[in-house]
PDB file of C-alpha atoms in Angstrom:
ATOM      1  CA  UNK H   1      16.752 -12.751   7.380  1.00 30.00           C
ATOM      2  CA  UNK H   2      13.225 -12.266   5.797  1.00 35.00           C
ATOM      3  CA  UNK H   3      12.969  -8.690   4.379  1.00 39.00           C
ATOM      4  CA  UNK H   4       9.020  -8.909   3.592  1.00 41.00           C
ATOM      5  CA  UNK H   5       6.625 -12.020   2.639  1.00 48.00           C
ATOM      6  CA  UNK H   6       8.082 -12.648  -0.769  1.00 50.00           C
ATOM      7  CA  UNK H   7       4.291 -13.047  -2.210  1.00 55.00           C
ATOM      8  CA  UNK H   8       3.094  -9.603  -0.326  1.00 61.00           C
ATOM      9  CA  UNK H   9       0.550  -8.958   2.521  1.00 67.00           C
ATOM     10  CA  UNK H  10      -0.757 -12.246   3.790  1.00 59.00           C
ATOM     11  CA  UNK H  11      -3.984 -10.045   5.139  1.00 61.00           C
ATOM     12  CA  UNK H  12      -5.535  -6.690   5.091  1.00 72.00           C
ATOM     13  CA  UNK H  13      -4.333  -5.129   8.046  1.00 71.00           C
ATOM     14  CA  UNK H  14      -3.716  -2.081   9.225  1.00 67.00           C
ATOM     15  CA  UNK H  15       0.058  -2.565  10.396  1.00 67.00           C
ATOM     16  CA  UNK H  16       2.397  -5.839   9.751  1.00 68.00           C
ATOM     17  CA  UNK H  17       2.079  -8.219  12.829  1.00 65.00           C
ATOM     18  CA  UNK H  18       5.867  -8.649  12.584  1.00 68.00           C
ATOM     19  CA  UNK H  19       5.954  -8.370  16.683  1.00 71.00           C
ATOM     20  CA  UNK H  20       7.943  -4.407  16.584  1.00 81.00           C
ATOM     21  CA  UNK H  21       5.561  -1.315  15.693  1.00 84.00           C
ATOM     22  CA  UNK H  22       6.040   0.951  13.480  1.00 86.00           C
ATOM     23  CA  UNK H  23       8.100   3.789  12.982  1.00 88.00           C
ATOM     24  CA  UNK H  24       6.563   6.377  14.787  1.00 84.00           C
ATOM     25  CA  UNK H  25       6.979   9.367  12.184  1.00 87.00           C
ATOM     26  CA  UNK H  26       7.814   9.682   8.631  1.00 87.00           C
ATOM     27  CA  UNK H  27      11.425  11.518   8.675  1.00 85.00           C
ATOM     28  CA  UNK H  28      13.672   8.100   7.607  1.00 87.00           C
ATOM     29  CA  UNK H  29      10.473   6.981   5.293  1.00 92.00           C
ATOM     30  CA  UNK H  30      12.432   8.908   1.837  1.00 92.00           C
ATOM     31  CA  UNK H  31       9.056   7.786  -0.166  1.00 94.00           C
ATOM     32  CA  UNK H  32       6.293  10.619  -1.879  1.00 95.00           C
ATOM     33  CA  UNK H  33       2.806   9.782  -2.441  1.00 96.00           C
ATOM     34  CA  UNK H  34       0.794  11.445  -4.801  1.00 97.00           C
ATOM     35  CA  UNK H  35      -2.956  10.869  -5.904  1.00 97.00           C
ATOM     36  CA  UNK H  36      -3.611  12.216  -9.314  1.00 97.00           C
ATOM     37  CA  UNK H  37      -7.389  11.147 -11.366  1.00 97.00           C
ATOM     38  CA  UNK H  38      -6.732  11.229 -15.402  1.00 96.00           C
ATOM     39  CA  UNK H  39     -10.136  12.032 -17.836  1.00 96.00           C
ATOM     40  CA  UNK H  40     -11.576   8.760 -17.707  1.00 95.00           C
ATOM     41  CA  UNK H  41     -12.283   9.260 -13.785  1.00 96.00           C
ATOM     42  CA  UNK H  42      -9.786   6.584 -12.760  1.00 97.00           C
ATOM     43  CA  UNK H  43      -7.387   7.627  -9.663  1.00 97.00           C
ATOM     44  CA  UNK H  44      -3.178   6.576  -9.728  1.00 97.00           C
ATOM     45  CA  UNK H  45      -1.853   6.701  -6.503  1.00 96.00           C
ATOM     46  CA  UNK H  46       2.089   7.199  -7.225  1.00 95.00           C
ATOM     47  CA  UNK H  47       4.312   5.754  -4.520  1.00 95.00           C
ATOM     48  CA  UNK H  48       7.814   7.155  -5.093  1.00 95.00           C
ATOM     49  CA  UNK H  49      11.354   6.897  -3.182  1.00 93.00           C
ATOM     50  CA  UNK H  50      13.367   9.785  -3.138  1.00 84.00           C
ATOM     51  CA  UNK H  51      16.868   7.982  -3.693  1.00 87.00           C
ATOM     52  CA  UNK H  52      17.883   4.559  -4.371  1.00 87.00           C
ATOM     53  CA  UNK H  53      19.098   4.231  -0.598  1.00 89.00           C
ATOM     54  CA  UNK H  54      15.189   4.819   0.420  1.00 89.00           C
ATOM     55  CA  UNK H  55      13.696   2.064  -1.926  1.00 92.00           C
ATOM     56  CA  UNK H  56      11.237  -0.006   0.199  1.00 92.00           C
ATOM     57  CA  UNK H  57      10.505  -4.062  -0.604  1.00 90.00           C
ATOM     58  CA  UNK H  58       6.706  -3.961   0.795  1.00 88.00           C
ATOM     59  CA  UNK H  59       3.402  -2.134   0.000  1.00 91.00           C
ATOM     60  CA  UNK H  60      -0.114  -2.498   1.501  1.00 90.00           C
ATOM     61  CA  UNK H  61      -2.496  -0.084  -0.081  1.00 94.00           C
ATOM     62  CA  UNK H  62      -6.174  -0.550   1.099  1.00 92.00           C
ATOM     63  CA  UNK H  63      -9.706   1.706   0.596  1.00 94.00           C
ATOM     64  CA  UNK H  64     -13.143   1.036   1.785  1.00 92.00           C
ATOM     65  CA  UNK H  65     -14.243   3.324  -1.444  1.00 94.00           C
ATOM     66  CA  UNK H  66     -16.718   2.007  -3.738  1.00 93.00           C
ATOM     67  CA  UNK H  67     -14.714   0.505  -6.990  1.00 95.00           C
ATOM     68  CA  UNK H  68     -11.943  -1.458  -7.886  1.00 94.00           C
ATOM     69  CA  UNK H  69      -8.229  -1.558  -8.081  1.00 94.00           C
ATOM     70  CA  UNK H  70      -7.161  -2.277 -11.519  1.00 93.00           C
ATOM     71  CA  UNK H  71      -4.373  -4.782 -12.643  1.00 87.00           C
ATOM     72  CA  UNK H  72      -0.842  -3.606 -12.894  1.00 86.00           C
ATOM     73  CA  UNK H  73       2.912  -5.124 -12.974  1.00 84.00           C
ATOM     74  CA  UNK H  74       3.669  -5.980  -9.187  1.00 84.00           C
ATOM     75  CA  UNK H  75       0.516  -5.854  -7.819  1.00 85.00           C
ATOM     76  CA  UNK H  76      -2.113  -8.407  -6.664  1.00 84.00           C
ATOM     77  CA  UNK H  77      -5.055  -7.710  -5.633  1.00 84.00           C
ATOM     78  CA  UNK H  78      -6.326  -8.879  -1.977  1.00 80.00           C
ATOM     79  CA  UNK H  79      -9.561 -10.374  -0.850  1.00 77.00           C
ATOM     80  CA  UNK H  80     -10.140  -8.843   2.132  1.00 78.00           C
ATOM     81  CA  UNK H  81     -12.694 -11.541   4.586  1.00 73.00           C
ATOM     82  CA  UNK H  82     -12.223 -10.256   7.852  1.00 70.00           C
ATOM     83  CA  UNK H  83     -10.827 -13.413   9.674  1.00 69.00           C
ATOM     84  CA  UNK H  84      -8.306 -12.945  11.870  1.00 62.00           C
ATOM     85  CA  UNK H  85      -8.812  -9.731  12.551  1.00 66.00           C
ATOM     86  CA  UNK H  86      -8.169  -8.328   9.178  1.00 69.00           C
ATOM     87  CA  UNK H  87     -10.668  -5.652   7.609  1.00 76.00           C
ATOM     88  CA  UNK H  88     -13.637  -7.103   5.942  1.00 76.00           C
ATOM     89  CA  UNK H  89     -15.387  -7.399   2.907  1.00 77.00           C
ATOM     90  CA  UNK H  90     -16.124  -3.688   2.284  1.00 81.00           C
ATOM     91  CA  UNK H  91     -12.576  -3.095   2.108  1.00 86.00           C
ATOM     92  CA  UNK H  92      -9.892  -3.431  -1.213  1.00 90.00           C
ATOM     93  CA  UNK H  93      -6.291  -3.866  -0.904  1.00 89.00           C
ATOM     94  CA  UNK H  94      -3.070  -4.413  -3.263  1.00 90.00           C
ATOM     95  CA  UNK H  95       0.066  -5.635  -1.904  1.00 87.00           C
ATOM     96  CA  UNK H  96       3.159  -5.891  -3.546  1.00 87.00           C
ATOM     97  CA  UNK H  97       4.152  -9.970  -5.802  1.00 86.00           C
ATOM     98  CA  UNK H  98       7.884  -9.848  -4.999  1.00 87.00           C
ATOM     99  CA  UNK H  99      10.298  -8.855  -1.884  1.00 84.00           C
ATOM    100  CA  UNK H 100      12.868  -6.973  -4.498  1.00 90.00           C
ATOM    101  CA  UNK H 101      13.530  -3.525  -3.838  1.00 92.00           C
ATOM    102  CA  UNK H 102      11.301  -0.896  -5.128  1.00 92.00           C
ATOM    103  CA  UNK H 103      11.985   2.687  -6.140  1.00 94.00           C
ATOM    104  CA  UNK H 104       8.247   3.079  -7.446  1.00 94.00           C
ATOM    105  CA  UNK H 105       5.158   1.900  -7.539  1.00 93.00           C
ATOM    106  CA  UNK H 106       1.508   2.906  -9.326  1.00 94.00           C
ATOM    107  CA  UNK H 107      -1.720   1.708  -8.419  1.00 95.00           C
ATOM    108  CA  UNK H 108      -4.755   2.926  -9.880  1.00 96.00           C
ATOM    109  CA  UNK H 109      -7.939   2.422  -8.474  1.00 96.00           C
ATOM    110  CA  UNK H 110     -11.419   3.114 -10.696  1.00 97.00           C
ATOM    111  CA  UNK H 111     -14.688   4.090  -8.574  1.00 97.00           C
ATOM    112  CA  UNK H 112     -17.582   2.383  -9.001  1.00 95.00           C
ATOM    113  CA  UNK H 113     -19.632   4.969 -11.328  1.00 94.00           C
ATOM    114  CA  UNK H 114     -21.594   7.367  -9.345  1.00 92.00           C
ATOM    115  CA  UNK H 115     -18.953   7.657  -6.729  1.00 91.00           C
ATOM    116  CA  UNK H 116     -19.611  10.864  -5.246  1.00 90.00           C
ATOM    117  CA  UNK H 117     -16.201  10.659  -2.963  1.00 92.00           C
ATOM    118  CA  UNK H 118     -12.804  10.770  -3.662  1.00 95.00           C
ATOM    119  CA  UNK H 119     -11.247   7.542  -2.894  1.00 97.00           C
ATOM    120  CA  UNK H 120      -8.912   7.874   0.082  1.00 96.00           C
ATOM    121  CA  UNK H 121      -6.452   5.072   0.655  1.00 96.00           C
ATOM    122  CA  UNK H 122      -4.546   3.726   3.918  1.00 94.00           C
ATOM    123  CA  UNK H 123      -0.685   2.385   3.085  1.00 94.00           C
ATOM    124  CA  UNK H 124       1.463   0.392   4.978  1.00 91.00           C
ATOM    125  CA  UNK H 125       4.980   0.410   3.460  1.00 93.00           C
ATOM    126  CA  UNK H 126       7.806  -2.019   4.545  1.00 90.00           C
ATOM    127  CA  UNK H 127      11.485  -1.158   4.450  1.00 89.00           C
ATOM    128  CA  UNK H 128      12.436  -4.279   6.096  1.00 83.00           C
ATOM    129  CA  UNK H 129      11.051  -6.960   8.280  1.00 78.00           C
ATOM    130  CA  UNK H 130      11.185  -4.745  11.231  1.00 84.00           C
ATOM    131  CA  UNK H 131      11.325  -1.609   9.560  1.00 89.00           C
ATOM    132  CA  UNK H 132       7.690  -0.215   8.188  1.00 89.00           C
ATOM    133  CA  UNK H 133       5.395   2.195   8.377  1.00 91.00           C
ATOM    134  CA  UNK H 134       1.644   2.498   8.729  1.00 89.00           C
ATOM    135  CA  UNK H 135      -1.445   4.818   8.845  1.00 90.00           C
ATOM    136  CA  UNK H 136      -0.192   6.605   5.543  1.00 94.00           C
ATOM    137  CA  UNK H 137      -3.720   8.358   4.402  1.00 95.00           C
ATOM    138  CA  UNK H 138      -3.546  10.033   0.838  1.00 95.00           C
TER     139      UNK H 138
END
């Protein structure tokens, strides 16, 4: 059984096309998200699972802010063209390199300078193959 695409999000989406929807409220999720911004201006969004029986094995993090998502350990940046129905262009994503379970994950994201808006980003996470959930906004 596939758990999640072993090399992350094949698009920029806004919910896996995996054939089931997804869950339709957050109670079984067991994962925080917090959104911090450090001195230099740069924002860490902080994906966290409350046990190690609520880790999660995919992550699709996207933003249509102005700026960039830095590199990190277990992250790869998307390139969002809008074919196949996937967002365009003006959007950024991250997905997660590896289907292993994950406890935590950080992604920081640096506006382009001048930004006059907090960044706001839309997260799909993926338990399972059949198991996700989407339209996370933090």
């Amino acid at each position: 059984m596939t758990n999640s695409y072993p090399f992350g999000s094949p698009a920029c989406v806004s919910k896996p096309r995996h054939g089931v929807d997804p869950q339709p409220d957050r109670k079984d999720l067991g994962v925080t998200f917090v959104k911090e911004v450090d001195d230099d201006g740069v924002f860490t969004l902080i994906v966290d699972s409350s046990t190690s029986e609520d880790f999660f094995r995919g992550l699709l993090v996207q933003t249509k802010s102005a700026g960039e998502f830095l590199p990190a350990e277990g992250v790869a940046v998307l390139e969002c063209t809008g074919f196949l129905g996937s967002s365009g262009p003006d959007t950024k994503a991250v997905t997660h390199t590896d289907s292993s379970d994950k406890l935590s994950a950080r992604i920081q994201f640096l506006p382009d300078e001048g930004a006059q808006l907090e960044p706001e980003f839309d997260i799909v996470v993926l338990k399972n193959f059949t198991t996700f959930w989407s339209e996370i906004v933090v």
